[in-house]
Structure formats: structure tokens, C-alpha cells
Amino acid sequence: MADKIPILKMGRFLLLSIQVDMHDQLALDLQEDLTHQIVRHKAKGVLIDISALEIVDSFIGRMLSHIANVSRILDAKVIVVGMQPAVAITLVELGLSLEGIATALNTEKGMRRLESMVAEDESVGELESGENADTSASAGD
Amino acid sequence: MSSTAIAELLRNHEATLLDVWVAAQRNAGMRLDLMNESTIVTNSAELLRKLTTAAAQGMDDLDAAHWQPVKTLLEQFSFNQSRAGVSPSETATFVFSLKEPLFKLIQEHSAEPLVDIWATTQLLDKLGLYSIECFMSGRESVIREQQESMLELSTPVVELWDGILAIPLIGALDSNRTQIVMEALLEKIVETESDIAIIDITGVPTVDTMVAQHLIKTVTAAKLMGAQCIISGIRPQIAATIVHLGVELGDVITKASLADAFRVALKQQGTRFIAATSR
């Protein structure tokens, strides 16, 4: 295996930035690696930065929605950030509108959105335990 | 008499030929309002000289390398003519008016006038057609440039507020134009990091399935990038058409006016206006 896309853990979130041209094997490896990491770290959210991705095909588009679906089952929110206009147009032309995947313009906005999404989820648990109250309140800000 | 002989003839009588030719052009109605006479004389002299050089090396094949200087000159001349607004027939006259003086010359000096005249007329016809072709491509490039600048002019993306963009669409939408609109909008979203884009279609006269499709594509593409689109300015007829066509606008927010859309955008951003305290 020549190269691998690094998955970084940041608190309750996983961060992955696609900086190289995606080929099919790399996408498959990433898919598998990510599912394992989500379970291992009990991640609540995954942020995928594709700002450096300039070429997409239907396979990569499908892979993104596959990752989102798998993550949802594993109770992790997925947000895709920094999609280039050309990539967005291509995906639309391919008929892949990535239903159900949250998107944001850049990593900063994506992180904020992800935090509020996770905080929304946890607001119920907060009442019961009261343990995460502080973190949730600041995250939801 | 071969092509070399014709070249010889051209060379020996260059000065007289030039005078008669320019006179013929003047008679044919030279556009002195558009073209300077001295420019025409310079052009004619240069063409004649290059023609002589080229003819000496054979006049059968215009695609041959030695005809290139002549063609380049004609290209430039026709291109300038088309830019100046001269008509195609006037451009062609430039080459065709050389026939009469040249034929007279051949008749006087040639052993076989008919054969030589035929060869020359074929050559000049080809050159004339070539100049028309260049003229046309010059025209087309002008039209293309105008089309492009019109497309760019007609699709401004404006910033209404921090993080709010608006794109007022005016005039008929076709796929080509929508494509440019889409690209301009998406580029601007990236550039300004705007979360909300308002597409105002008040100035769009008709919406058909294609246009609706394109609008939806734009909205979806913006959504993929993380921005939200609001469509505003839908007129009653257009709303009726959209429903009649069965176009599914999905979860796209639509508002009657740009002001309404702007209000929604501000609300989503959490921006609120506070009235200044009255004095």
C-alpha cells in the first residue's frame, strides 16, 4: 500500500483531510480505516476536508455517501467541508446530491456546525446525568 | 508560358500594375471613410511583391509553404477590414480588382494568353475566396467576443451583507448562461465564504423545465459546498408554470421578493436590526 489518508483524533471528533488524488483502492481503504477508528475512539463526529480534492468521479461520490451512512449507524455525525465549485458541479451533473450529508464552506464553520449538531444530540442526556453540561453548553454556543 | 513567366511579367511591370490596380480599386468604390488611401497603396504594393515571389515558385498549390506570406498578408488585411466594418464584397474586390490590369498585361505580352489567363484567374479566385474566409472568421471572432462579454456583464454576483450573496438574474436563461451563472456564484461563495446566496429571478421572463432544472442544480451544488440558496422574485405566472410542469423544487426556500429573502437570510444568520432611539 503506497499511501494512506491520515485520520486525526481531536477530542470527540475525527478529522480527515483528503490531500491526494483519490483512487479507488485508497477510497476503499479509507472507508474501512474510518469505520474502525470511529468504533475505537467512540467518535461523535467526523469532519472530512476535501478542499484539496479537484477531481471526483461517481465512485468517490458514492464513497462519501457510503461513509456518511456507515458513520450514522455508528452514531457519528459526518460533515464534508471545503468542496470546490468544480467538484460540486460535477457531483450534481452525476446526479449525486449527497442527501443527508451535512456540508460547510470551510473547516472552521464545519467544526462549529459539527459541535452544535453533536451538542443537540446530547442535550437530552445532559438533563439526566448533568455531567457533560459544561462542555455541551460551550459547544452549543 | 509557365508560372515563372507570369512572375517575370509581374516583376517587370510592378510599378504600372500597381498604379492601374489602385486606380481600379478606387473606381470600384474604395471606402476612404474607413480605410486610409495610403494604407491601401502600401497593402497593394506589398501583396504584389509577395505575389511575385510566391508565383515564381509555382502557382498550383496555395497550401505550399511559399504562399504563406501572401496568405498571412491577406489574413491581416481581411481581419482589419472586418473590424473596420467593411462589407465582404468590398474586401473581395481588393483581390478581384487585380484581374483586369493583370489580364491586359498578359494579353499584351504572353504567347499563350488564354492558358495564362486561366491559370491567373484560378489563382486570384482562390486568393479572393481565402480573403473572404478570413473576413468571415474575423467577423465570427468579433461576435464571439461580444457574446462572451455580454455573458459576463449579465451575471453579476453582489454581496448584500457579510456572508450573504445575491445574484439578480435578468433576461432569458439558457443552459450556457446558467452554467456561467452557476460557476460565478459558486466561485464567489468560496471567495467570500458566504453561507447564504439569494437567487433573484424577477427579471427572468419565462421558466421552462430546463431553466428550473438548472436552478435546482445550482442550488444543489451550493448546498454541497455548504451554502444555502434562497430563490426569490418568482412571479405568479412562473409559479403557475413551475407547478404545471411538475417541477419538484424540493426543500428550496422560495420567497416572493428579494427583501423577504434577505430578511430570512439575516434571520438565519442571527443578525437583528435595532431601531435607533427616537429623539
CSV table of C-alpha atoms in Angstrom, one decimal:
chain,number,residue,atom,x,y,z
A,1,MET,CA,0.0,0.0,0.0
A,2,ALA,CA,1.7,3.2,-1.2
A,3,ASP,CA,-0.2,5.9,0.6
A,4,LYS,CA,-2.8,6.3,3.2
A,5,ILE,CA,-5.0,9.1,4.3
A,6,PRO,CA,-4.3,10.0,7.9
A,7,ILE,CA,-7.3,10.1,10.3
A,8,LEU,CA,-6.6,12.5,13.2
A,9,LYS,CA,-8.4,12.4,16.5
A,10,MET,CA,-9.4,15.7,18.0
A,11,GLY,CA,-11.4,15.3,21.2
A,12,ARG,CA,-14.6,13.6,20.4
A,13,PHE,CA,-14.2,14.2,16.7
A,14,LEU,CA,-12.2,12.6,13.9
A,15,LEU,CA,-10.6,14.8,11.3
A,16,LEU,CA,-9.5,13.7,7.9
A,17,SER,CA,-8.2,15.8,5.1
A,18,ILE,CA,-8.0,14.4,1.6
A,19,GLN,CA,-4.9,15.9,0.0
A,20,VAL,CA,-4.1,13.5,-2.7
A,21,ASP,CA,-5.9,12.3,-5.8
A,22,MET,CA,-8.3,9.6,-4.7
A,23,HIS,CA,-8.1,6.4,-6.5
A,24,ASP,CA,-10.5,3.5,-5.9
A,25,GLN,CA,-8.3,1.4,-3.6
A,26,LEU,CA,-7.4,4.4,-1.5
A,27,ALA,CA,-11.1,5.2,-1.1
A,28,LEU,CA,-11.9,1.6,-0.1
A,29,ASP,CA,-9.0,1.6,2.5
A,30,LEU,CA,-10.1,4.9,3.9
A,31,GLN,CA,-13.7,3.6,4.2
A,32,GLU,CA,-12.5,0.6,6.2
A,33,ASP,CA,-10.0,2.5,8.3
A,34,LEU,CA,-12.5,5.2,9.2
A,35,THR,CA,-15.1,2.7,10.4
A,36,HIS,CA,-12.6,1.1,12.7
A,37,GLN,CA,-11.4,4.4,14.0
A,38,ILE,CA,-14.9,5.6,14.8
A,39,VAL,CA,-15.5,2.5,16.9
A,40,ARG,CA,-12.1,2.6,18.6
A,41,HIS,CA,-12.3,6.2,19.6
A,42,LYS,CA,-16.1,6.3,20.2
A,43,ALA,CA,-16.1,9.3,17.9
A,44,LYS,CA,-19.2,11.5,17.9
A,45,GLY,CA,-18.4,13.3,14.7
A,46,VAL,CA,-16.3,13.1,11.6
A,47,LEU,CA,-15.1,16.1,9.6
A,48,ILE,CA,-14.0,15.4,6.1
A,49,ASP,CA,-12.0,18.2,4.4
A,50,ILE,CA,-12.0,17.9,0.6
A,51,SER,CA,-10.8,21.4,-0.2
A,52,ALA,CA,-7.7,19.9,-2.0
A,53,LEU,CA,-9.8,17.4,-4.0
A,54,GLU,CA,-10.1,18.6,-7.6
A,55,ILE,CA,-11.3,15.6,-9.4
A,56,VAL,CA,-14.2,13.4,-8.4
A,57,ASP,CA,-15.9,10.6,-10.2
A,58,SER,CA,-19.1,8.7,-9.3
A,59,PHE,CA,-17.1,6.2,-7.3
A,60,ILE,CA,-15.7,8.9,-4.9
A,61,GLY,CA,-19.2,10.5,-4.7
A,62,ARG,CA,-20.7,7.1,-3.7
A,63,MET,CA,-17.9,6.5,-1.3
A,64,LEU,CA,-18.7,9.8,0.5
A,65,SER,CA,-22.3,8.9,0.9
A,66,HIS,CA,-21.3,5.4,2.0
A,67,ILE,CA,-19.0,6.8,4.7
A,68,ALA,CA,-21.8,9.0,5.9
A,69,ASN,CA,-24.3,6.2,6.1
A,70,VAL,CA,-21.9,3.9,7.9
A,71,SER,CA,-21.0,6.7,10.4
A,72,ARG,CA,-24.6,7.4,11.0
A,73,ILE,CA,-25.2,3.8,12.0
A,74,LEU,CA,-22.2,4.1,14.3
A,75,ASP,CA,-23.7,7.2,15.9
A,76,ALA,CA,-21.2,9.7,14.5
A,77,LYS,CA,-22.2,12.8,12.5
A,78,VAL,CA,-20.4,13.5,9.2
A,79,ILE,CA,-19.7,16.8,7.7
A,80,VAL,CA,-18.0,17.4,4.4
A,81,VAL,CA,-16.2,20.8,4.2
A,82,GLY,CA,-14.5,22.9,1.5
A,83,MET,CA,-15.9,21.3,-1.6
A,84,GLN,CA,-14.6,23.1,-4.7
A,85,PRO,CA,-17.1,24.6,-7.1
A,86,ALA,CA,-16.0,22.3,-10.0
A,87,VAL,CA,-16.4,19.3,-7.8
A,88,ALA,CA,-19.8,20.4,-6.7
A,89,ILE,CA,-20.9,20.9,-10.3
A,90,THR,CA,-19.5,17.5,-11.3
A,91,LEU,CA,-21.4,15.7,-8.4
A,92,VAL,CA,-24.6,17.4,-9.3
A,93,GLU,CA,-24.2,16.5,-13.0
A,94,LEU,CA,-23.5,13.0,-12.0
A,95,GLY,CA,-26.8,13.1,-10.1
A,96,LEU,CA,-25.2,12.6,-6.7
A,97,SER,CA,-26.6,15.3,-4.4
A,98,LEU,CA,-25.2,13.5,-1.3
A,99,GLU,CA,-28.6,13.5,0.5
A,100,GLY,CA,-28.2,13.5,4.3
A,101,ILE,CA,-24.6,14.7,4.4
A,102,ALA,CA,-24.0,18.0,6.2
A,103,THR,CA,-21.7,20.4,4.4
A,104,ALA,CA,-19.9,23.6,5.3
A,105,LEU,CA,-17.7,26.1,3.4
A,106,ASN,CA,-14.5,25.6,5.5
A,107,THR,CA,-13.1,23.6,8.3
A,108,GLU,CA,-13.8,26.4,10.9
A,109,LYS,CA,-17.5,26.6,10.0
A,110,GLY,CA,-17.7,22.8,9.7
A,111,MET,CA,-16.3,22.3,13.2
A,112,ARG,CA,-18.7,24.7,14.7
A,113,ARG,CA,-21.6,23.1,12.9
A,114,LEU,CA,-20.4,19.6,13.9
A,115,GLU,CA,-20.2,20.7,17.5
A,116,SER,CA,-23.7,22.1,17.5
A,117,MET,CA,-25.0,19.0,15.9
A,118,VAL,CA,-23.5,16.8,18.5
A,119,ALA,CA,-24.5,19.1,21.3
A,120,GLU,CA,-28.1,19.0,20.1
A,121,ASP,CA,-28.0,15.2,20.3
A,122,GLU,CA,-26.6,15.2,23.8
A,123,SER,CA,-28.9,17.9,25.2
A,124,VAL,CA,-31.3,15.1,26.3
A,125,GLY,CA,-28.6,13.1,28.1
A,126,GLU,CA,-27.5,16.3,29.8
A,127,LEU,CA,-30.7,16.5,31.8
A,128,GLU,CA,-30.2,13.0,33.2
A,129,SER,CA,-26.6,13.0,34.1
A,130,GLY,CA,-25.7,16.6,34.2
A,131,GLU,CA,-22.1,15.5,33.7
A,132,ASN,CA,-21.5,16.9,30.3
A,133,ALA,CA,-23.4,20.1,30.9
A,134,ASP,CA,-20.4,22.4,30.7
A,135,THR,CA,-19.0,21.0,27.5
A,136,SER,CA,-22.3,20.9,25.8
A,137,ALA,CA,-23.2,24.4,26.7
A,138,SER,CA,-19.9,25.8,25.4
A,139,ALA,CA,-20.1,23.7,22.3
A,140,GLY,CA,-23.6,24.8,21.5
A,141,ASP,CA,-22.6,28.4,21.6
B,1,MET,CA,4.5,30.3,-70.6
B,2,SER,CA,4.8,28.9,-67.1
B,3,SER,CA,4.2,30.4,-63.7
B,4,THR,CA,7.8,31.7,-63.7
B,5,ALA,CA,7.0,33.7,-66.8
B,6,ILE,CA,4.0,35.2,-65.0
B,7,ALA,CA,6.2,36.0,-62.1
B,8,GLU,CA,8.6,37.6,-64.5
B,9,LEU,CA,5.8,39.6,-66.0
B,10,LEU,CA,4.7,40.8,-62.6
B,11,ARG,CA,8.2,41.8,-61.6
B,12,ASN,CA,8.9,43.8,-64.8
B,13,HIS,CA,5.6,45.7,-64.7
B,14,GLU,CA,5.2,46.1,-61.0
B,15,ALA,CA,5.0,49.9,-60.9
B,16,THR,CA,2.5,50.2,-63.7
B,17,LEU,CA,0.5,47.3,-62.5
B,18,LEU,CA,0.3,48.8,-59.0
B,19,ASP,CA,-0.9,52.2,-60.4
B,20,VAL,CA,-3.6,50.6,-62.6
B,21,TRP,CA,-4.7,48.3,-59.7
B,22,VAL,CA,-5.1,51.0,-57.2
B,23,ALA,CA,-7.0,53.0,-59.8
B,24,ALA,CA,-9.3,50.1,-60.4
B,25,GLN,CA,-9.9,49.8,-56.6
B,26,ARG,CA,-10.7,53.4,-56.5
B,27,ASN,CA,-13.2,53.0,-59.3
B,28,ALA,CA,-14.7,50.0,-57.6
B,29,GLY,CA,-15.6,52.4,-54.7
B,30,MET,CA,-12.8,52.3,-52.1
B,31,ARG,CA,-14.1,53.1,-48.7
B,32,LEU,CA,-12.0,56.1,-47.9
B,33,ASP,CA,-14.1,56.8,-44.9
B,34,LEU,CA,-13.0,53.6,-43.3
B,35,MET,CA,-9.6,53.0,-44.9
B,36,ASN,CA,-6.7,55.3,-45.4
B,37,GLU,CA,-5.7,55.5,-49.1
B,38,SER,CA,-2.0,55.3,-48.3
B,39,THR,CA,-2.7,52.1,-46.3
B,40,ILE,CA,-4.4,50.6,-49.3
B,41,VAL,CA,-1.5,51.5,-51.6
B,42,THR,CA,1.0,50.1,-49.1
B,43,ASN,CA,-1.0,46.9,-48.8
B,44,SER,CA,-1.4,46.6,-52.6
B,45,ALA,CA,2.3,47.1,-53.2
B,46,GLU,CA,3.2,44.6,-50.5
B,47,LEU,CA,0.8,42.0,-51.8
B,48,LEU,CA,2.0,42.4,-55.3
B,49,ARG,CA,5.6,42.0,-54.2
B,50,LYS,CA,4.8,38.8,-52.2
B,51,LEU,CA,2.7,37.5,-55.0
B,52,THR,CA,5.6,37.9,-57.4
B,53,THR,CA,7.9,36.0,-55.1
B,54,ALA,CA,5.4,33.2,-54.5
B,55,ALA,CA,4.4,32.9,-58.1
B,56,ALA,CA,8.0,32.3,-59.2
B,57,GLN,CA,8.0,29.1,-57.1
B,58,GLY,CA,4.8,27.7,-58.6
B,59,MET,CA,1.1,28.7,-58.5
B,60,ASP,CA,-0.7,25.4,-58.4
B,61,ASP,CA,-0.8,24.7,-54.7
B,62,LEU,CA,-1.9,27.5,-52.3
B,63,ASP,CA,-1.2,25.3,-49.3
B,64,ALA,CA,2.5,25.2,-50.2
B,65,ALA,CA,4.9,27.0,-47.8
B,66,HIS,CA,6.0,29.7,-50.2
B,67,TRP,CA,2.4,31.0,-50.4
B,68,GLN,CA,2.3,31.5,-46.7
B,69,PRO,CA,3.5,35.2,-46.8
B,70,VAL,CA,0.7,36.1,-49.2
B,71,LYS,CA,-1.9,34.3,-47.1
B,72,THR,CA,-0.7,36.0,-43.9
B,73,LEU,CA,-0.9,39.4,-45.5
B,74,LEU,CA,-4.5,38.6,-46.8
B,75,GLU,CA,-5.4,37.3,-43.4
B,76,GLN,CA,-4.3,40.5,-41.7
B,77,PHE,CA,-5.9,42.7,-44.3
B,78,SER,CA,-9.3,40.9,-44.2
B,79,PHE,CA,-9.2,40.8,-40.4
B,80,ASN,CA,-8.7,44.6,-40.3
B,81,GLN,CA,-11.4,45.1,-42.9
B,82,SER,CA,-13.9,43.1,-40.9
B,83,ARG,CA,-13.0,45.0,-37.7
B,84,ALA,CA,-13.4,48.3,-39.6
B,85,GLY,CA,-16.9,47.3,-40.7
B,86,VAL,CA,-16.2,47.0,-44.5
B,87,SER,CA,-18.6,44.7,-46.3
B,88,PRO,CA,-17.4,41.2,-47.6
B,89,SER,CA,-17.8,42.1,-51.3
B,90,GLU,CA,-15.6,45.2,-50.8
B,91,THR,CA,-13.0,43.0,-49.2
B,92,ALA,CA,-13.1,40.6,-52.0
B,93,THR,CA,-12.8,43.5,-54.5
B,94,PHE,CA,-9.3,44.1,-53.2
B,95,VAL,CA,-8.1,40.9,-54.8
B,96,PHE,CA,-10.5,40.6,-57.7
B,97,SER,CA,-9.7,44.1,-59.0
B,98,LEU,CA,-6.2,42.9,-59.8
B,99,LYS,CA,-7.7,40.7,-62.5
B,100,GLU,CA,-8.3,43.4,-65.1
B,101,PRO,CA,-4.9,45.0,-65.2
B,102,LEU,CA,-3.1,41.7,-64.9
B,103,PHE,CA,-5.1,40.1,-67.8
B,104,LYS,CA,-4.4,43.1,-70.0
B,105,LEU,CA,-0.7,42.7,-69.3
B,106,ILE,CA,-0.8,39.0,-70.1
B,107,GLN,CA,-2.7,39.7,-73.3
B,108,GLU,CA,-0.1,42.1,-74.4
B,109,HIS,CA,3.0,40.1,-73.6
B,110,SER,CA,2.1,36.4,-73.4
B,111,ALA,CA,2.5,33.9,-76.2
B,112,GLU,CA,-0.5,31.8,-75.0
B,113,PRO,CA,-2.8,34.4,-73.4
B,114,LEU,CA,-5.7,32.1,-72.8
B,115,VAL,CA,-3.7,29.5,-70.9
B,116,ASP,CA,-2.1,32.1,-68.7
B,117,ILE,CA,-5.2,34.0,-68.0
B,118,TRP,CA,-6.9,30.8,-67.0
B,119,ALA,CA,-4.1,30.0,-64.6
B,120,THR,CA,-4.1,33.5,-63.2
B,121,THR,CA,-7.8,33.7,-62.8
B,122,GLN,CA,-7.8,30.4,-60.9
B,123,LEU,CA,-5.1,31.7,-58.6
B,124,LEU,CA,-6.8,35.1,-57.9
B,125,ASP,CA,-10.1,33.3,-57.3
B,126,LYS,CA,-8.5,31.2,-54.7
B,127,LEU,CA,-6.9,34.2,-53.1
B,128,GLY,CA,-10.2,36.0,-53.2
B,129,LEU,CA,-12.0,33.2,-51.5
B,130,TYR,CA,-9.3,32.9,-49.0
B,131,SER,CA,-9.6,36.6,-48.1
B,132,ILE,CA,-13.4,36.1,-47.7
B,133,GLU,CA,-12.9,33.2,-45.4
B,134,CYS,CA,-10.5,35.3,-43.3
B,135,PHE,CA,-13.0,38.1,-43.3
B,136,MET,CA,-15.7,35.8,-42.0
B,137,SER,CA,-13.6,34.3,-39.3
B,138,GLY,CA,-12.7,37.8,-38.2
B,139,ARG,CA,-16.4,38.6,-38.0
B,140,GLU,CA,-17.1,35.5,-36.1
B,141,SER,CA,-14.4,36.2,-33.5
B,142,VAL,CA,-15.9,39.7,-33.0
B,143,ILE,CA,-19.3,38.1,-32.4
B,144,ARG,CA,-17.8,35.6,-30.1
B,145,GLU,CA,-16.1,38.3,-28.1
B,146,GLN,CA,-19.2,40.3,-27.8
B,147,GLN,CA,-21.2,37.2,-26.7
B,148,GLU,CA,-18.7,36.5,-24.0
B,149,SER,CA,-18.5,40.0,-22.7
B,150,MET,CA,-22.3,40.1,-22.7
B,151,LEU,CA,-22.5,36.9,-20.7
B,152,GLU,CA,-20.0,38.2,-18.1
B,153,LEU,CA,-21.8,41.5,-17.9
B,154,SER,CA,-25.2,39.9,-17.4
B,155,THR,CA,-24.3,37.8,-14.4
B,156,PRO,CA,-23.0,40.0,-11.5
B,157,VAL,CA,-22.8,38.4,-8.1
B,158,VAL,CA,-23.3,41.1,-5.4
B,159,GLU,CA,-22.6,41.0,-1.7
B,160,LEU,CA,-25.6,42.1,0.3
B,161,TRP,CA,-24.2,41.6,3.8
B,162,ASP,CA,-21.4,39.7,5.5
B,163,GLY,CA,-22.0,36.2,4.3
B,164,ILE,CA,-25.0,36.9,2.2
B,165,LEU,CA,-24.7,37.0,-1.6
B,166,ALA,CA,-27.3,37.9,-4.2
B,167,ILE,CA,-27.4,37.1,-7.9
B,168,PRO,CA,-30.1,39.1,-9.7
B,169,LEU,CA,-30.8,37.2,-13.0
B,170,ILE,CA,-32.1,39.3,-15.8
B,171,GLY,CA,-33.2,38.1,-19.3
B,172,ALA,CA,-33.8,34.7,-20.8
B,173,LEU,CA,-31.8,31.9,-19.3
B,174,ASP,CA,-30.3,29.2,-21.5
B,175,SER,CA,-28.1,26.3,-20.4
B,176,ASN,CA,-24.9,28.2,-21.5
B,177,ARG,CA,-25.7,31.2,-19.4
B,178,THR,CA,-27.0,29.2,-16.4
B,179,GLN,CA,-23.7,27.3,-16.5
B,180,ILE,CA,-21.8,30.6,-16.2
B,181,VAL,CA,-24.2,31.9,-13.5
B,182,MET,CA,-23.7,28.7,-11.6
B,183,GLU,CA,-19.9,28.9,-11.8
B,184,ALA,CA,-19.8,32.6,-10.9
B,185,LEU,CA,-22.0,32.1,-7.9
B,186,LEU,CA,-20.0,29.1,-6.6
B,187,GLU,CA,-16.7,30.9,-7.1
B,188,LYS,CA,-18.0,33.9,-5.2
B,189,ILE,CA,-19.3,31.7,-2.4
B,190,VAL,CA,-15.8,30.3,-1.9
B,191,GLU,CA,-14.2,33.7,-2.2
B,192,THR,CA,-16.4,35.4,0.3
B,193,GLU,CA,-17.2,32.4,2.5
B,194,SER,CA,-20.9,33.2,2.3
B,195,ASP,CA,-23.4,30.9,3.9
B,196,ILE,CA,-26.4,32.1,2.1
B,197,ALA,CA,-27.0,33.0,-1.6
B,198,ILE,CA,-30.1,34.6,-2.9
B,199,ILE,CA,-31.0,33.9,-6.5
B,200,ASP,CA,-33.4,36.6,-7.7
B,201,ILE,CA,-35.3,35.7,-10.8
B,202,THR,CA,-37.6,38.8,-11.0
B,203,GLY,CA,-36.0,39.6,-14.4
B,204,VAL,CA,-36.4,36.2,-15.9
B,205,PRO,CA,-39.3,36.3,-18.4
B,206,THR,CA,-40.0,32.6,-18.7
B,207,VAL,CA,-39.1,29.5,-16.8
B,208,ASP,CA,-39.3,26.2,-18.6
B,209,THR,CA,-38.2,22.7,-17.4
B,210,MET,CA,-34.6,23.3,-18.5
B,211,VAL,CA,-34.3,26.5,-16.6
B,212,ALA,CA,-35.9,25.0,-13.5
B,213,GLN,CA,-33.6,22.1,-13.7
B,214,HIS,CA,-30.6,24.4,-13.9
B,215,LEU,CA,-31.8,26.4,-10.9
B,216,ILE,CA,-32.2,23.2,-8.9
B,217,LYS,CA,-28.7,22.1,-10.0
B,218,THR,CA,-27.2,25.4,-8.8
B,219,VAL,CA,-29.0,25.1,-5.5
B,220,THR,CA,-27.8,21.6,-5.0
B,221,ALA,CA,-24.2,22.4,-5.9
B,222,ALA,CA,-24.2,25.3,-3.5
B,223,LYS,CA,-25.6,23.0,-0.8
B,224,LEU,CA,-22.8,20.5,-1.5
B,225,MET,CA,-20.4,23.3,-0.8
B,226,GLY,CA,-22.1,24.2,2.4
B,227,ALA,CA,-24.0,27.2,1.4
B,228,GLN,CA,-27.8,27.6,1.3
B,229,CYS,CA,-29.7,29.1,-1.6
B,230,ILE,CA,-32.9,31.1,-1.5
B,231,ILE,CA,-34.9,31.7,-4.7
B,232,SER,CA,-36.8,35.0,-4.8
B,233,GLY,CA,-38.8,37.0,-7.2
B,234,ILE,CA,-41.0,34.2,-8.5
B,235,ARG,CA,-43.8,35.9,-10.5
B,236,PRO,CA,-47.3,34.4,-10.4
B,237,GLN,CA,-47.1,33.1,-14.0
B,238,ILE,CA,-43.8,31.5,-13.3
B,239,ALA,CA,-45.1,29.9,-10.1
B,240,ALA,CA,-48.0,28.5,-12.1
B,241,THR,CA,-45.7,27.2,-14.8
B,242,ILE,CA,-43.4,25.5,-12.3
B,243,VAL,CA,-46.4,23.7,-10.7
B,244,HIS,CA,-47.9,22.9,-14.1
B,245,LEU,CA,-44.6,21.5,-15.3
B,246,GLY,CA,-44.5,19.3,-12.3
B,247,VAL,CA,-41.0,20.5,-11.3
B,248,GLU,CA,-40.1,19.5,-7.8
B,249,LEU,CA,-38.3,22.3,-6.1
B,250,GLY,CA,-37.7,20.1,-3.1
B,251,ASP,CA,-36.7,21.8,0.1
B,252,VAL,CA,-35.5,25.0,-1.7
B,253,ILE,CA,-36.7,28.1,0.2
B,254,THR,CA,-38.7,30.4,-2.1
B,255,LYS,CA,-39.7,33.9,-1.3
B,256,ALA,CA,-41.8,36.4,-3.1
B,257,SER,CA,-39.3,39.3,-3.1
B,258,LEU,CA,-35.6,39.9,-2.6
B,259,ALA,CA,-36.5,41.8,0.5
B,260,ASP,CA,-38.2,38.8,2.0
B,261,ALA,CA,-35.4,36.5,1.1
B,262,PHE,CA,-32.9,39.0,2.6
B,263,ARG,CA,-34.9,39.0,5.8
B,264,VAL,CA,-34.9,35.2,6.0
B,265,ALA,CA,-31.1,35.2,5.4
B,266,LEU,CA,-30.5,37.7,8.1
B,267,LYS,CA,-32.7,35.8,10.5
B,268,GLN,CA,-30.8,32.6,9.8
B,269,GLN,CA,-27.5,34.4,10.4
B,270,GLY,CA,-28.8,35.7,13.7
B,271,THR,CA,-28.4,39.3,12.6
B,272,ARG,CA,-31.0,41.6,14.0
B,273,PHE,CA,-31.6,45.3,13.4
B,274,ILE,CA,-32.3,47.6,16.3
B,275,ALA,CA,-34.2,50.8,15.6
B,276,ALA,CA,-32.3,53.9,16.6
B,277,THR,CA,-33.8,55.5,19.7
B,278,SER,CA,-36.1,58.4,18.6
B,279,ARG,CA,-35.1,61.8,19.8
